[in-house]
């Protein structure tokens, strides 16, 4: 493997959006993947990369993830912060534990990983980060209150981190997907999407790849929808 091959970290990468991103990036990047399941090792190996088993809500797992990547490859060029789904439920019935878990999963995991990878990126004066969020950051919904609150906060964090990283030539953006084809989308939901279909995982992965690439060298601090036109606000 060429020592100049760029290294990208992708979290929650054993299935769905995370795995699609890792698969799309693997021809051009060395992928280092994190997931809770042991299958992440063989998945990463099949893509020519490295898998680390661990939880996004566990600080030690995140430290081990970054430490393992640096020990093997010596540098980290990009980070894709993908997460799972926090608890749903009635707004006032959600417990303190539900809110804390949502914070640790959606927002605190991103803050922690940024702390871990930024020093090396600053030293090399190069880096790109994409935070995978949700359209709920732009359009809060009672059906998903925890996600709505903390993904809105993630949008603010993305802008702050982009401003912090810009003097060091580090770019930070977020992508806000609507509905994608990793799960069945009800007909009533499809009717709200002007393009009339869910986004394809490979389309979303290509979007992420563009934002990580030098072709997007002048794009930073953006919270970008990927929703087929579903959100109509300016």
Coordinates of C-alpha atoms in Angstrom, one line a residue:
X1 CA 0.0 0.0 0.0
X2 CA 1.4 3.4 -1.0
X3 CA 2.4 5.5 2.1
X4 CA 0.8 8.5 0.4
X5 CA -2.6 6.8 0.3
X6 CA -5.0 9.0 2.4
X7 CA -6.6 7.5 5.5
X8 CA -10.2 8.1 6.5
X9 CA -12.0 7.1 9.7
X10 CA -15.6 6.1 9.4
X11 CA -17.8 5.3 12.4
X12 CA -20.9 3.1 12.7
X13 CA -19.6 1.4 9.5
X14 CA -20.9 -2.2 9.8
X15 CA -24.2 -1.5 7.9
X16 CA -26.4 1.1 6.3
X17 CA -25.0 4.6 5.6
X18 CA -21.6 4.0 7.3
X19 CA -20.9 0.8 5.3
X20 CA -22.0 2.4 2.0
X21 CA -19.6 5.3 2.6
X22 CA -16.7 3.0 3.5
X23 CA -17.3 0.9 0.5
X24 CA -17.5 3.9 -1.9
X25 CA -14.3 5.4 -0.4
X26 CA -12.2 2.2 -0.3
X27 CA -10.9 2.3 -3.9
X28 CA -9.1 5.6 -3.2
X29 CA -8.7 5.7 0.5
X30 CA -7.5 3.5 3.3
X31 CA -10.5 3.0 5.5
X32 CA -10.4 2.5 9.3
X33 CA -13.8 1.6 10.5
X34 CA -15.5 1.5 13.9
X35 CA -18.6 -0.5 14.9
X36 CA -20.0 -2.3 17.9
X37 CA -20.1 -5.7 16.2
X38 CA -17.1 -8.1 15.7
X39 CA -18.0 -8.3 12.0
X40 CA -16.4 -4.9 11.5
X41 CA -13.0 -6.6 11.3
X42 CA -13.8 -8.8 8.3
X43 CA -15.8 -6.0 6.7
X44 CA -12.8 -3.6 6.9
X45 CA -10.4 -6.3 5.7
X46 CA -12.6 -6.9 2.6
X47 CA -12.2 -3.2 1.8
X48 CA -8.4 -3.3 2.3
X49 CA -8.6 -1.4 5.6
X50 CA -8.7 -1.9 9.3
X51 CA -11.7 -2.5 11.7
X52 CA -11.9 -1.6 15.4
X53 CA -14.7 -2.9 17.6
X54 CA -16.1 -0.4 20.0
X55 CA -18.9 2.0 20.9
X56 CA -19.4 5.6 19.9
X57 CA -20.6 6.4 23.4
X58 CA -17.5 5.0 25.1
X59 CA -14.5 7.4 25.3
X60 CA -12.0 4.6 25.6
X61 CA -13.3 3.0 22.4
X62 CA -12.9 6.3 20.5
X63 CA -9.3 6.7 21.9
X64 CA -8.5 3.2 20.8
X65 CA -10.0 3.7 17.4
X66 CA -7.8 6.8 16.7
X67 CA -4.7 5.3 18.4
X68 CA -5.0 2.1 16.3
X69 CA -5.3 4.1 13.1
X70 CA -2.2 6.2 13.9
X71 CA -0.2 3.2 15.0
X72 CA -0.9 1.4 11.7
X73 CA -0.8 4.2 9.2
X74 CA 0.9 7.1 10.9
X75 CA -1.7 9.8 9.9
X76 CA -5.4 10.5 9.5
X77 CA -6.5 12.6 6.6
X78 CA -10.3 12.6 7.0
X79 CA -13.1 11.6 9.4
X80 CA -16.7 10.7 8.7
X81 CA -18.8 10.9 11.9
X82 CA -21.7 8.6 11.3
X83 CA -24.0 7.6 14.2
X84 CA -27.0 5.4 14.9
X85 CA -30.4 6.6 16.0
X86 CA -31.2 7.8 19.5
X87 CA -34.3 7.0 21.5
X88 CA -37.8 8.1 20.3
X89 CA -40.9 8.6 22.3
X90 CA -43.3 11.1 23.8
X91 CA -41.5 14.4 24.4
X92 CA -42.2 14.5 28.2
X93 CA -41.9 10.7 28.7
X94 CA -38.3 10.5 27.6
X95 CA -36.1 9.9 30.6
X96 CA -32.9 11.6 31.6
X97 CA -31.0 8.5 30.5
X98 CA -32.6 8.8 27.0
X99 CA -31.5 12.4 26.6
X100 CA -28.0 11.6 28.0
X101 CA -27.6 8.6 25.6
X102 CA -28.7 10.9 22.7
X103 CA -26.2 13.5 23.6
X104 CA -23.4 11.0 23.9
X105 CA -24.3 9.3 20.6
X106 CA -25.1 12.2 18.3
X107 CA -23.1 15.1 19.6
X108 CA -20.5 14.1 22.3
X109 CA -19.0 11.3 20.2
X110 CA -18.3 13.9 17.4
X111 CA -16.8 16.4 19.9
X112 CA -14.6 13.7 21.4
X113 CA -13.4 12.4 18.0
X114 CA -12.6 15.9 16.8
X115 CA -10.5 16.4 19.9
X116 CA -8.6 13.2 19.1
X117 CA -7.9 13.8 15.4
X118 CA -7.5 17.6 15.1
X119 CA -4.0 17.8 16.6
X120 CA -2.6 15.6 13.9
X121 CA -4.5 17.4 11.2
X122 CA -3.3 20.7 12.5
X123 CA 0.3 19.5 12.5
X124 CA 0.0 18.4 8.9
X125 CA -2.1 21.4 7.9
X126 CA -4.6 19.1 6.1
X127 CA -7.8 17.4 6.9
X128 CA -11.5 17.1 6.0
X129 CA -14.4 16.1 8.3
X130 CA -18.0 15.3 7.4
X131 CA -20.6 14.9 10.1
X132 CA -23.6 12.8 9.1
X133 CA -26.7 14.4 10.6
X134 CA -30.4 14.5 9.6
X135 CA -32.9 16.7 8.0
X136 CA -34.4 16.9 11.6
X137 CA -31.6 19.3 12.4
X138 CA -33.4 21.8 10.0
X139 CA -37.0 20.6 10.7
X140 CA -37.5 19.4 14.3
X141 CA -40.2 16.7 14.6
X142 CA -42.1 15.5 17.7
X143 CA -41.7 12.0 16.3
X144 CA -37.9 12.2 16.9
X145 CA -37.3 14.7 19.6
X146 CA -33.9 13.6 20.9
X147 CA -32.5 13.4 17.3
X148 CA -34.0 16.8 16.5
X149 CA -32.4 18.6 19.4
X150 CA -29.0 17.1 19.3
X151 CA -28.7 17.2 15.5
X152 CA -29.5 20.9 15.6
X153 CA -26.7 21.3 18.1
X154 CA -24.5 19.3 15.7
X155 CA -25.1 21.9 13.1
X156 CA -23.9 24.6 15.4
X157 CA -20.8 22.5 16.3
X158 CA -20.0 21.9 12.7
X159 CA -19.9 25.7 12.1
X160 CA -17.8 26.3 15.2
X161 CA -15.4 23.5 14.3
X162 CA -15.1 24.7 10.7
X163 CA -14.1 28.2 11.9
X164 CA -11.6 26.7 14.3
X165 CA -10.1 24.4 11.7
X166 CA -10.0 26.9 8.7
X167 CA -6.7 28.6 9.6
X168 CA -5.1 25.2 9.6
X169 CA -6.7 24.3 6.2
X170 CA -9.0 21.8 7.8
X171 CA -12.6 21.7 6.4
X172 CA -15.7 20.6 8.4
X173 CA -19.1 20.1 6.9
X174 CA -22.3 18.2 7.8
X175 CA -24.7 16.4 5.5
X176 CA -28.3 16.2 6.5
X177 CA -29.9 13.1 4.8
X178 CA -33.7 12.8 4.5
X179 CA -34.9 9.2 3.7
X180 CA -32.6 6.7 2.1
X181 CA -33.1 3.2 0.7
X182 CA -31.3 1.4 3.6
X183 CA -34.8 0.8 5.0
X184 CA -38.4 0.8 3.7
X185 CA -39.9 4.2 3.3
X186 CA -43.7 4.4 3.7
X187 CA -45.8 5.7 0.7
X188 CA -47.1 8.6 2.7
X189 CA -43.5 9.8 3.3
X190 CA -42.5 9.3 -0.3
X191 CA -45.4 11.6 -1.2
X192 CA -43.7 14.5 0.7
X193 CA -40.5 14.1 -1.4
X194 CA -40.5 16.1 -4.7
X195 CA -38.3 13.6 -6.4
X196 CA -40.7 10.8 -5.4
X197 CA -38.1 8.3 -4.1
X198 CA -35.7 7.9 -1.2
X199 CA -32.1 8.7 -1.7
X200 CA -29.8 5.9 -2.8
X201 CA -27.0 4.9 -0.4
X202 CA -24.5 5.1 -3.3
X203 CA -25.6 8.6 -4.1
X204 CA -25.1 9.7 -0.5
X205 CA -21.7 8.0 -0.3
X206 CA -20.7 9.8 -3.5
X207 CA -21.8 13.1 -2.0
X208 CA -19.6 12.4 1.1
X209 CA -16.7 11.5 -1.1
X210 CA -16.9 14.8 -2.9
X211 CA -16.9 16.8 0.3
X212 CA -13.8 14.9 1.4
X213 CA -12.0 15.5 -1.8
X214 CA -9.9 18.4 -3.0
X215 CA -12.7 19.2 -5.5
X216 CA -14.5 20.6 -2.4
X217 CA -11.5 22.6 -1.2
X218 CA -13.5 25.8 -0.8
X219 CA -16.5 24.3 1.0
X220 CA -16.5 24.4 4.8
X221 CA -18.9 25.2 7.6
X222 CA -21.9 24.0 5.7
X223 CA -24.9 22.0 6.8
X224 CA -26.0 20.4 3.5
X225 CA -29.3 18.7 2.9
X226 CA -29.6 15.4 1.0
X227 CA -33.3 15.0 0.9
X228 CA -34.7 15.0 -2.7
X229 CA -36.2 18.5 -2.1
X230 CA -38.2 17.5 0.9
X231 CA -37.2 20.6 3.0
X232 CA -38.6 23.6 1.3
X233 CA -37.4 26.4 3.7
X234 CA -34.9 29.0 2.5

